[in-house]
Amino acid sequence: MKISTKSIVNKLVRKSKLSKNHASEVTLDTLATSKPEEDDFVEENTYHESFSSIETGMQYDVIVSDDDASAPSILSDDEVRGLFCLWNDALATLNPDTVASRYSSKPCLLPTVSDIPRTDFHSIKDYFVHFLEKKPHGTILESFVTTGPGWCMDNGIYEFSLQATGDTVKARYSFVYTKEGEEWKISHHHSSQMPEEIVPKTSLLNNIVDGISAPIPSEDEVRGLFCLWNDALATLNPDTVASRYSSKPCLLPTVSDIPRTDFHSIKDYFVHFLEKKPHGTILESFVTTGPGWCMDNGIYEFSLQATGDTVKARYSFVYTKEGDEWKISHHHSSQMPEEIVPKTSLLNNIVDDLMLGLVFGV
């Protein structure tokens, strides 16, 4: 028995099942340009995976055979970026329940303007109750995608048009998506202000692994990987620290707007950071693991031995296996948002103080 299938965009197969290699070639580009023919049919033991976007007005269908149903899905780079459109469409509803439903059953949201990690539906909904009052619409400016079996990651820089105020706000982002049933959900979302636009109040891999046989580390093993990075900091050697990152990394550092996506740019960042003689301690940790990858995000604190200062920040590490070694594929570090103010606000305060001095002779 053959079943005829209709949708806005169809990718149909002729009477034979899709192989794994064939299925992996079905991308948004091929879907958008393909047209069904009259004699095209789908075998009974195939099924569709699909998603649609209000923003593009398109529905995307992928046909996979039952033979491949047990294998974890691997999305193309364009399909990963398409998941952002679903979240952006949820923002457009101005309904915090709709937005919170885009997150997984065990999420972690590190939002732009709150120090509190949001790790369940209700706390995420609470954050968006206030954020949606600004009527935000997001646009990705830079994107660095990593994909693997049953998971994917998109990190870079996005910009929000806040229609309620007329403002435009740029920020750095990290999304990690995992498959829950037949739907891709946001397992981790870290959003932070551009660090070169803020000051303290007090002063991006296509490393696809074989998911079925890939190892899944324990939570303690994942947290232990931070110790390897911390030990590298202790050497005060930027080459040693940069070597902890993968061959196709993305570092979104605490005090630089520039994404660092290769060994030399990461080394350059740590040349200056290591002058402070930092030692890190994890204060809060939320771990997610999968075949051949793992993620640790939360809050850490640095003791800067060269200055005597202590600095708290939010972090996201995503590790992937390269050979026999776990490497940092993605590292996003951001200042605690409730401890920072925009430079413009600080300048306004300084001007106000100067005016008071001129008027009252203070």
PDB file of C-alpha atoms in Angstrom, residues 3 5 10 18 37 56 69 80 91-93 109 112 118 133-134 152 165 203 217 264 277 280 285 302 310 329 341 345:
ATOM      1  CA  ILE A   3       0.286   6.686   0.624  1.00  0.00           C
ATOM      2  CA  THR A   5       1.509  12.894   0.837  1.00  0.00           C
ATOM      3  CA  ASN A  10       7.283  18.048  -0.200  1.00  0.00           C
ATOM      4  CA  LEU A  18      15.423   6.332   1.959  1.00  0.00           C
ATOM      5  CA  GLU A  37       5.736  14.706  -9.350  1.00  0.00           C
ATOM      6  CA  THR A  56       9.030  32.228   6.563  1.00  0.00           C
ATOM      7  CA  ALA A  69      13.691   5.671  13.009  1.00  0.00           C
ATOM      8  CA  VAL A  80      19.206  24.215  13.201  1.00  0.00           C
ATOM      9  CA  LEU A  91       7.765  35.619  21.059  1.00  0.00           C
ATOM     10  CA  ALA A  92       5.452  37.160  18.457  1.00  0.00           C
ATOM     11  CA  THR A  93       2.410  35.647  20.189  1.00  0.00           C
ATOM     12  CA  LEU A 109      17.734  29.467  30.772  1.00  0.00           C
ATOM     13  CA  THR A 112      19.985  38.555  29.566  1.00  0.00           C
ATOM     14  CA  ARG A 118      15.587  29.343  35.187  1.00  0.00           C
ATOM     15  CA  GLU A 133       5.961  43.510  27.547  1.00  0.00           C
ATOM     16  CA  LYS A 134       8.662  45.032  25.309  1.00  0.00           C
ATOM     17  CA  CYS A 152      22.408  20.557  18.004  1.00  0.00           C
ATOM     18  CA  THR A 165       9.986  51.186  23.232  1.00  0.00           C
ATOM     19  CA  SER A 203      34.561  50.119  39.204  1.00  0.00           C
ATOM     20  CA  PRO A 217      29.699  10.720  30.621  1.00  0.00           C
ATOM     21  CA  HIS A 264      44.932  31.743  17.689  1.00  0.00           C
ATOM     22  CA  LYS A 277      46.258  34.911  37.528  1.00  0.00           C
ATOM     23  CA  GLY A 280      37.911  29.408  39.014  1.00  0.00           C
ATOM     24  CA  SER A 285      26.150  23.716  37.986  1.00  0.00           C
ATOM     25  CA  PHE A 302      37.177  33.715  39.768  1.00  0.00           C
ATOM     26  CA  THR A 310      36.833  38.222  43.085  1.00  0.00           C
ATOM     27  CA  SER A 329      33.405  22.964  21.604  1.00  0.00           C
ATOM     28  CA  VAL A 341      24.941  48.922  33.996  1.00  0.00           C
ATOM     29  CA  SER A 345      23.891  55.048  32.260  1.00  0.00           C
TER      30      SER A 345
END
